[in-house]
CSV table of N, CA and C in Angstrom, one decimal:
chain,number,residue,atom,x,y,z
A,227,MET,N,-35.3,-187.4,-70.9
A,227,MET,CA,-34.8,-186.4,-71.8
A,227,MET,C,-34.9,-187.1,-73.1
A,228,SER,N,-35.6,-186.4,-74.1
A,228,SER,CA,-35.6,-187.0,-75.4
A,228,SER,C,-34.2,-186.6,-76.2
A,229,GLU,N,-33.8,-187.5,-77.0
A,229,GLU,CA,-32.5,-187.3,-77.7
A,229,GLU,C,-32.8,-186.6,-79.1
A,230,PRO,N,-31.8,-185.7,-79.4
A,230,PRO,CA,-32.1,-185.0,-80.7
A,230,PRO,C,-32.0,-185.9,-82.0
A,231,THR,N,-32.8,-185.6,-82.8
A,231,THR,CA,-32.6,-186.4,-84.1
A,231,THR,C,-31.4,-186.2,-85.0
A,232,ILE,N,-31.2,-186.9,-85.8
A,232,ILE,CA,-29.9,-186.7,-86.8
A,232,ILE,C,-30.2,-185.4,-87.5
A,233,GLU,N,-31.3,-185.1,-87.9
A,233,GLU,CA,-31.8,-183.9,-88.7
A,233,GLU,C,-31.4,-182.8,-87.8
A,234,ARG,N,-31.7,-182.7,-86.5
A,234,ARG,CA,-31.5,-181.7,-85.5
A,234,ARG,C,-30.0,-181.4,-85.3
A,235,ARG,N,-29.3,-182.5,-85.3
A,235,ARG,CA,-27.8,-182.4,-85.0
A,235,ARG,C,-27.1,-181.8,-86.2
A,236,LEU,N,-27.7,-181.9,-87.4
A,236,LEU,CA,-27.0,-181.4,-88.5
A,236,LEU,C,-27.4,-179.9,-88.9
A,237,GLU,N,-28.5,-179.4,-88.1
A,237,GLU,CA,-28.9,-178.0,-88.4
A,237,GLU,C,-27.6,-177.1,-88.2
A,238,LYS,N,-27.5,-176.1,-89.0
A,238,LYS,CA,-26.4,-175.1,-88.9
A,238,LYS,C,-26.9,-173.8,-88.2
A,239,ARG,N,-26.6,-174.0,-87.0
A,239,ARG,CA,-27.1,-172.9,-86.2
A,239,ARG,C,-25.9,-172.3,-85.4
A,240,VAL,N,-26.1,-170.9,-85.2
A,240,VAL,CA,-25.0,-170.0,-84.5
A,240,VAL,C,-25.7,-169.3,-83.3
A,241,ILE,N,-25.0,-169.1,-82.2
A,241,ILE,CA,-25.6,-168.2,-81.2
A,241,ILE,C,-24.8,-167.1,-81.2
A,242,LEU,N,-25.6,-165.8,-81.2
A,242,LEU,CA,-25.0,-164.4,-81.0
A,242,LEU,C,-25.5,-164.0,-79.8
A,243,MET,N,-24.6,-163.4,-79.0
A,243,MET,CA,-25.1,-162.8,-77.7
A,243,MET,C,-24.7,-161.3,-77.8
A,244,THR,N,-25.6,-160.5,-78.2
A,244,THR,CA,-25.6,-159.1,-78.3
A,244,THR,C,-27.0,-158.6,-78.3
A,245,GLN,N,-27.0,-157.1,-78.0
A,245,GLN,CA,-28.3,-156.3,-78.1
A,245,GLN,C,-28.1,-155.5,-79.4
A,246,ASP,N,-27.2,-155.5,-80.2
A,246,ASP,CA,-26.8,-154.7,-81.3
A,246,ASP,C,-27.5,-155.0,-82.4
A,247,ASP,N,-28.5,-154.3,-82.8
A,247,ASP,CA,-29.5,-154.6,-83.9
A,247,ASP,C,-28.7,-154.4,-85.2
A,248,GLY,N,-27.9,-153.4,-85.3
A,248,GLY,CA,-27.1,-153.1,-86.6
A,248,GLY,C,-26.1,-154.3,-86.8
A,249,LEU,N,-25.4,-154.7,-85.8
A,249,LEU,CA,-24.4,-155.8,-85.9
A,249,LEU,C,-25.1,-157.0,-86.3
A,250,THR,N,-26.2,-157.3,-85.5
A,250,THR,CA,-27.0,-158.4,-85.9
A,250,THR,C,-27.5,-158.7,-87.3
A,251,GLU,N,-27.9,-157.4,-87.8
A,251,GLU,CA,-28.3,-157.4,-89.3
A,251,GLU,C,-27.2,-157.7,-90.2
A,252,ARG,N,-25.8,-157.1,-89.9
A,252,ARG,CA,-24.7,-157.2,-90.7
A,252,ARG,C,-24.3,-158.9,-90.8
A,253,MET,N,-24.4,-159.4,-89.5
A,253,MET,CA,-24.0,-160.8,-89.4
A,253,MET,C,-24.9,-161.6,-90.3
A,254,GLN,N,-26.3,-161.3,-90.1
A,254,GLN,CA,-27.4,-162.1,-90.7
A,254,GLN,C,-27.0,-162.2,-92.3
A,255,ALA,N,-26.6,-161.0,-92.7
A,255,ALA,CA,-26.4,-160.7,-94.2
A,255,ALA,C,-25.2,-161.6,-94.6
A,256,HIS,N,-24.4,-162.0,-93.7
A,256,HIS,CA,-23.1,-162.8,-94.1
A,256,HIS,C,-23.5,-164.3,-94.1
A,257,LEU,N,-24.7,-164.6,-93.4
A,257,LEU,CA,-24.8,-166.2,-93.3
A,257,LEU,C,-25.5,-166.7,-94.7
A,258,PRO,N,-24.9,-167.8,-95.1
A,258,PRO,CA,-25.5,-168.5,-96.3
A,258,PRO,C,-26.8,-169.1,-95.9
A,259,GLN,N,-27.5,-169.4,-97.1
A,259,GLN,CA,-28.8,-170.2,-97.0
A,259,GLN,C,-28.6,-171.4,-96.1
A,260,GLY,N,-29.5,-171.7,-95.2
A,260,GLY,CA,-29.4,-172.9,-94.5
A,260,GLY,C,-28.9,-172.6,-93.0
A,261,TRP,N,-28.3,-171.6,-92.8
A,261,TRP,CA,-27.7,-171.3,-91.6
A,261,TRP,C,-28.6,-170.3,-90.8
A,262,GLN,N,-28.7,-170.5,-89.4
A,262,GLN,CA,-29.6,-169.7,-88.5
A,262,GLN,C,-28.8,-169.0,-87.5
A,263,LEU,N,-29.1,-167.8,-87.4
A,263,LEU,CA,-28.5,-167.0,-86.2
A,263,LEU,C,-29.5,-166.7,-85.2
A,264,HIS,N,-29.1,-167.3,-83.9
A,264,HIS,CA,-30.0,-167.1,-82.7
A,264,HIS,C,-29.4,-166.1,-81.9
A,265,ARG,N,-30.1,-164.9,-81.7
A,265,ARG,CA,-29.6,-163.8,-80.9
A,265,ARG,C,-30.3,-164.0,-79.5
A,266,VAL,N,-29.6,-163.9,-78.5
A,266,VAL,CA,-30.0,-164.1,-77.1
A,266,VAL,C,-29.0,-163.1,-76.2
A,267,THR,N,-29.6,-162.8,-75.1
A,267,THR,CA,-28.9,-162.1,-74.1
A,267,THR,C,-28.6,-163.1,-72.9
A,268,ASP,N,-29.1,-164.3,-73.0
A,268,ASP,CA,-29.0,-165.3,-71.7
A,268,ASP,C,-29.1,-166.6,-72.4
A,269,LEU,N,-28.1,-167.4,-72.0
A,269,LEU,CA,-28.0,-168.8,-72.4
A,269,LEU,C,-29.3,-169.6,-72.0
A,270,ASP,N,-30.0,-169.3,-71.1
A,270,ASP,CA,-31.1,-170.0,-70.7
A,270,ASP,C,-32.1,-170.0,-71.8
A,271,GLU,N,-32.2,-168.9,-72.5
A,271,GLU,CA,-33.2,-168.8,-73.5
A,271,GLU,C,-33.0,-169.7,-74.6
A,272,LEU,N,-31.9,-170.5,-74.7
A,272,LEU,CA,-31.7,-171.5,-75.7
A,272,LEU,C,-32.2,-172.8,-75.2
A,273,GLY,N,-32.5,-173.0,-73.8
A,273,GLY,CA,-33.0,-174.3,-73.3
A,273,GLY,C,-31.9,-174.8,-72.5
A,274,PRO,N,-31.9,-176.2,-72.2
A,274,PRO,CA,-31.1,-176.8,-71.2
A,274,PRO,C,-29.7,-177.0,-72.1
A,275,TRP,N,-28.7,-177.5,-71.3
A,275,TRP,CA,-27.4,-177.6,-71.7
A,275,TRP,C,-27.3,-178.5,-73.0
A,276,ASN,N,-28.1,-179.4,-73.2
A,276,ASN,CA,-28.0,-180.3,-74.3
A,276,ASN,C,-28.6,-179.6,-75.6
A,277,GLU,N,-29.4,-178.7,-75.3
A,277,GLU,CA,-29.8,-177.8,-76.6
A,277,GLU,C,-28.6,-177.0,-77.1
A,278,ILE,N,-27.8,-176.6,-76.2
A,278,ILE,CA,-26.7,-175.6,-76.5
A,278,ILE,C,-25.6,-176.6,-77.4
A,279,LEU,N,-25.6,-177.7,-77.1
A,279,LEU,CA,-24.6,-178.7,-77.8
A,279,LEU,C,-25.0,-178.7,-79.2
A,280,LEU,N,-26.2,-178.2,-79.7
A,280,LEU,CA,-26.5,-178.6,-81.2
A,280,LEU,C,-26.1,-177.3,-81.9
A,281,TYR,N,-25.6,-176.2,-81.3
A,281,TYR,CA,-25.1,-175.1,-81.9
A,281,TYR,C,-23.6,-175.4,-82.5
A,282,ARG,N,-23.3,-174.7,-83.6
A,282,ARG,CA,-21.9,-174.8,-84.0
A,282,ARG,C,-20.8,-173.9,-83.4
A,283,PHE,N,-21.2,-172.7,-83.0
A,283,PHE,CA,-20.4,-171.9,-82.3
A,283,PHE,C,-21.1,-170.7,-81.6
A,284,LEU,N,-20.4,-169.9,-80.8
A,284,LEU,CA,-21.0,-168.8,-80.2
A,284,LEU,C,-20.3,-167.4,-80.3
A,285,LEU,N,-20.9,-166.4,-80.8
A,285,LEU,CA,-20.2,-165.1,-81.0
A,285,LEU,C,-20.7,-164.4,-79.8
A,286,LEU,N,-19.7,-163.9,-79.2
A,286,LEU,CA,-20.0,-163.2,-77.8
A,286,LEU,C,-19.5,-161.7,-77.8
A,287,ASP,N,-20.3,-160.7,-77.7
A,287,ASP,CA,-20.1,-159.4,-77.6
A,287,ASP,C,-19.5,-159.0,-76.2
A,288,LEU,N,-18.4,-158.5,-76.2
A,288,LEU,CA,-17.7,-158.2,-74.8
A,288,LEU,C,-18.2,-156.7,-74.5
A,289,ASP,N,-18.8,-155.9,-75.2
A,289,ASP,CA,-19.3,-154.7,-75.0
A,289,ASP,C,-20.6,-154.7,-74.2
A,290,GLU,N,-21.3,-155.8,-74.0
A,290,GLU,CA,-22.6,-155.8,-73.7
A,290,GLU,C,-22.8,-156.1,-72.2
A,291,ILE,N,-21.9,-155.4,-71.4
A,291,ILE,CA,-21.7,-155.9,-70.1
A,291,ILE,C,-23.1,-155.2,-69.1
A,292,GLU,N,-24.0,-154.5,-69.8
A,292,GLU,CA,-25.1,-154.1,-69.2
A,292,GLU,C,-26.2,-155.2,-69.4
A,293,ALA,N,-26.2,-155.8,-70.5
A,293,ALA,CA,-27.1,-156.9,-70.7
A,293,ALA,C,-26.8,-158.2,-70.2
A,294,PHE,N,-25.6,-158.7,-70.0
A,294,PHE,CA,-25.1,-160.0,-69.5
A,294,PHE,C,-23.5,-159.7,-69.2
A,295,ASP,N,-23.2,-160.7,-68.4
A,295,ASP,CA,-21.7,-160.6,-67.9
A,295,ASP,C,-21.0,-161.8,-68.9
A,296,PRO,N,-20.2,-161.3,-69.7
A,296,PRO,CA,-19.5,-162.3,-70.6
A,296,PRO,C,-18.8,-163.3,-69.7
A,297,LEU,N,-18.2,-162.9,-68.6
A,297,LEU,CA,-17.5,-164.0,-68.0
A,297,LEU,C,-18.5,-165.0,-67.3
A,298,ASP,N,-19.7,-164.6,-66.9
A,298,ASP,CA,-20.7,-165.6,-66.4
A,298,ASP,C,-20.9,-166.6,-67.7
A,299,VAL,N,-21.1,-166.1,-68.9
A,299,VAL,CA,-21.6,-166.8,-70.0
A,299,VAL,C,-20.4,-167.9,-70.2
A,300,ILE,N,-19.2,-167.6,-70.2
A,300,ILE,CA,-18.2,-168.5,-70.5
A,300,ILE,C,-17.9,-169.5,-69.3
A,301,ARG,N,-18.2,-169.0,-68.1
A,301,ARG,CA,-18.0,-169.9,-67.0
A,301,ARG,C,-19.1,-171.0,-66.9
A,302,MET,N,-20.4,-170.5,-67.3
A,302,MET,CA,-21.5,-171.4,-67.4
A,302,MET,C,-21.2,-172.4,-68.4
A,303,LEU,N,-20.7,-172.0,-69.5
A,303,LEU,CA,-20.5,-172.9,-70.7
A,303,LEU,C,-19.3,-173.9,-70.2
A,304,ARG,N,-18.2,-173.5,-69.9
A,304,ARG,CA,-17.0,-174.3,-69.5
A,304,ARG,C,-17.2,-175.1,-68.4
A,305,MET,N,-17.6,-174.4,-67.2
A,305,MET,CA,-17.5,-175.2,-65.8
A,305,MET,C,-18.8,-175.7,-65.4
A,306,GLU,N,-19.9,-175.1,-65.7
A,306,GLU,CA,-21.2,-175.7,-65.1
A,306,GLU,C,-21.6,-176.7,-66.1
A,307,TYR,N,-21.7,-176.2,-67.5
A,307,TYR,CA,-22.2,-177.3,-68.5
A,307,TYR,C,-21.2,-178.1,-69.1
A,308,GLN,N,-19.9,-177.8,-68.8
A,308,GLN,CA,-18.7,-178.4,-69.4
A,308,GLN,C,-18.8,-178.7,-70.9
A,309,ILE,N,-19.2,-177.7,-71.5
A,309,ILE,CA,-19.4,-177.6,-73.1
A,309,ILE,C,-18.2,-176.9,-73.6
A,310,ASN,N,-17.5,-177.5,-74.5
A,310,ASN,CA,-16.4,-176.9,-75.3
A,310,ASN,C,-16.9,-176.2,-76.6
A,311,LEU,N,-18.0,-175.7,-76.7
A,311,LEU,CA,-18.5,-175.0,-77.9
A,311,LEU,C,-17.5,-174.0,-78.3
A,312,PRO,N,-17.0,-173.8,-79.5
A,312,PRO,CA,-16.1,-172.7,-79.8
A,312,PRO,C,-16.8,-171.3,-79.4
A,313,VAL,N,-16.0,-170.4,-78.8
A,313,VAL,CA,-16.5,-169.0,-78.4
A,313,VAL,C,-15.6,-168.1,-79.0
A,314,PHE,N,-16.3,-167.3,-79.9
A,314,PHE,CA,-15.5,-166.2,-80.6
A,314,PHE,C,-16.0,-164.8,-80.1
A,315,CYS,N,-15.0,-164.1,-79.3
A,315,CYS,CA,-15.4,-162.9,-78.7
A,315,CYS,C,-15.1,-161.8,-79.6
A,316,PHE,N,-15.9,-160.6,-79.5
A,316,PHE,CA,-15.5,-159.5,-80.3
A,316,PHE,C,-15.8,-158.3,-79.3
A,317,GLY,N,-15.1,-157.1,-79.7
A,317,GLY,CA,-15.2,-156.0,-78.7
A,317,GLY,C,-14.5,-156.1,-77.5
A,318,GLY,N,-14.9,-155.1,-76.5
A,318,GLY,CA,-14.3,-155.3,-75.2
A,318,GLY,C,-12.9,-154.6,-75.1
A,319,ASP,N,-12.6,-154.4,-73.9
A,319,ASP,CA,-11.0,-153.9,-73.8
A,319,ASP,C,-10.1,-154.9,-73.4
A,320,GLN,N,-9.0,-154.5,-73.3
A,320,GLN,CA,-7.9,-155.8,-73.0
A,320,GLN,C,-8.2,-156.5,-71.7
A,321,ASP,N,-8.6,-155.7,-70.7
A,321,ASP,CA,-8.8,-156.4,-69.3
A,321,ASP,C,-9.8,-157.4,-69.5
A,322,ILE,N,-10.9,-157.2,-70.2
A,322,ILE,CA,-12.0,-158.3,-70.3
A,322,ILE,C,-11.5,-159.3,-71.1
A,323,GLN,N,-10.8,-159.1,-72.2
A,323,GLN,CA,-10.3,-160.0,-73.1
A,323,GLN,C,-9.3,-161.0,-72.4
A,324,ASP,N,-8.4,-160.3,-71.5
A,324,ASP,CA,-7.6,-161.2,-70.7
A,324,ASP,C,-8.3,-162.1,-69.8
A,325,GLU,N,-9.4,-161.6,-69.0
A,325,GLU,CA,-10.2,-162.5,-68.2
A,325,GLU,C,-10.9,-163.6,-69.0
A,326,MET,N,-11.3,-163.2,-70.1
A,326,MET,CA,-12.1,-164.2,-70.9
A,326,MET,C,-11.0,-165.3,-71.3
A,327,ARG,N,-9.9,-164.9,-71.8
A,327,ARG,CA,-8.8,-165.9,-72.0
A,327,ARG,C,-8.6,-166.8,-70.9
A,328,LEU,N,-8.5,-166.4,-69.7
A,328,LEU,CA,-8.3,-167.3,-68.6
A,328,LEU,C,-9.5,-168.1,-68.3
A,329,ALA,N,-10.6,-167.7,-68.7
A,329,ALA,CA,-12.0,-168.5,-68.6
A,329,ALA,C,-12.1,-169.4,-69.7
A,330,ARG,N,-11.1,-169.4,-70.7
A,330,ARG,CA,-11.1,-170.4,-71.8
A,330,ARG,C,-12.1,-170.0,-73.0
A,331,ALA,N,-12.1,-168.7,-73.2
A,331,ALA,CA,-12.8,-168.2,-74.5
A,331,ALA,C,-11.7,-168.6,-75.6
A,332,ASP,N,-12.1,-168.7,-76.9
A,332,ASP,CA,-11.3,-169.2,-77.9
A,332,ASP,C,-10.5,-168.1,-78.7
A,333,ARG,N,-11.2,-167.2,-79.3
A,333,ARG,CA,-10.5,-166.1,-80.0
A,333,ARG,C,-11.2,-164.9,-79.8
A,334,PHE,N,-10.4,-163.8,-80.2
A,334,PHE,CA,-10.9,-162.4,-79.9
A,334,PHE,C,-10.6,-161.5,-81.1
A,335,PHE,N,-11.7,-160.7,-81.4
A,335,PHE,CA,-11.8,-159.9,-82.6
A,335,PHE,C,-12.3,-158.6,-82.4
A,336,GLY,N,-11.9,-157.5,-83.3
A,336,GLY,CA,-12.7,-156.3,-83.2
A,336,GLY,C,-14.2,-156.4,-83.8
A,337,ARG,N,-14.8,-155.4,-83.5
A,337,ARG,CA,-16.3,-155.6,-83.9
A,337,ARG,C,-16.4,-155.8,-85.6
A,338,ASP,N,-15.8,-154.9,-86.2
A,338,ASP,CA,-15.8,-155.0,-87.7
A,338,ASP,C,-15.0,-156.3,-88.3
A,339,GLU,N,-14.0,-156.6,-87.4
A,339,GLU,CA,-13.2,-157.7,-87.8
A,339,GLU,C,-14.1,-159.1,-87.7
A,340,MET,N,-14.9,-159.1,-86.7
A,340,MET,CA,-15.8,-160.3,-86.4
A,340,MET,C,-16.7,-160.6,-87.6
A,341,ILE,N,-17.2,-159.4,-88.2
A,341,ILE,CA,-18.0,-159.5,-89.4
A,341,ILE,C,-17.2,-160.0,-90.6
A,342,ASP,N,-15.9,-159.7,-90.8
A,342,ASP,CA,-15.2,-160.1,-91.8
A,342,ASP,C,-14.8,-161.6,-91.7
A,343,LYS,N,-14.7,-162.1,-90.3
A,343,LYS,CA,-14.2,-163.5,-90.1
A,343,LYS,C,-15.4,-164.5,-90.2
A,344,LEU,N,-16.6,-164.0,-90.1
A,344,LEU,CA,-17.8,-164.9,-90.0
A,344,LEU,C,-17.8,-165.8,-91.1
A,345,PRO,N,-17.7,-165.4,-92.4
A,345,PRO,CA,-17.6,-166.4,-93.5
A,345,PRO,C,-16.7,-167.4,-93.4
A,346,GLU,N,-15.4,-167.2,-92.8
A,346,GLU,CA,-14.5,-168.2,-92.5
A,346,GLU,C,-14.9,-169.2,-91.6
A,347,PHE,N,-15.6,-168.8,-90.5
A,347,PHE,CA,-16.1,-169.6,-89.5
A,347,PHE,C,-17.1,-170.5,-90.0
A,348,ILE,N,-18.0,-169.9,-90.8
A,348,ILE,CA,-19.1,-170.6,-91.4
A,348,ILE,C,-18.4,-171.8,-92.4
A,349,ARG,N,-17.3,-171.6,-93.0
A,349,ARG,CA,-16.8,-172.6,-93.9
A,349,ARG,C,-16.1,-173.7,-93.0
A,350,GLN,N,-15.5,-173.2,-91.9
A,350,GLN,CA,-14.9,-174.2,-90.9
A,350,GLN,C,-15.9,-175.1,-90.3
A,351,TYR,N,-17.1,-174.6,-90.0
A,351,TYR,CA,-18.1,-175.4,-89.3
A,351,TYR,C,-19.2,-175.9,-90.1
A,352,ASP,N,-19.0,-175.9,-91.5
A,352,ASP,CA,-20.0,-176.4,-92.4
A,352,ASP,C,-20.0,-177.9,-92.6
A,353,TRP,N,-20.1,-178.7,-91.7
A,353,TRP,CA,-19.9,-180.1,-91.8
A,353,TRP,C,-21.3,-180.7,-91.9
């Protein structure tokens, strides 16, 4: 296994799990220069677990149950990969949010609220 370079570790990348094109465009518009938004519907698209470690945080759409199971995503991250990557969820109803809390997702927001919070997360993870 090749090790990531310091340059790769310092890349400012965010994972967005959704199929919503409009939401993706709105989030992309809030990213400052130098930040990259990687939209996927399967964590395997990002590569092996050590590649996922190179991302700053994950934005997870809880309304996309037809494209992926959010519970499977958080379980894979937390239990299989044992990665403590911050997971910010948006959308979904109270039941799925409660299940995601039990599975150790970090924070929950409405869809529009997530857009408003994105600049704050960017500042927090801009190291």
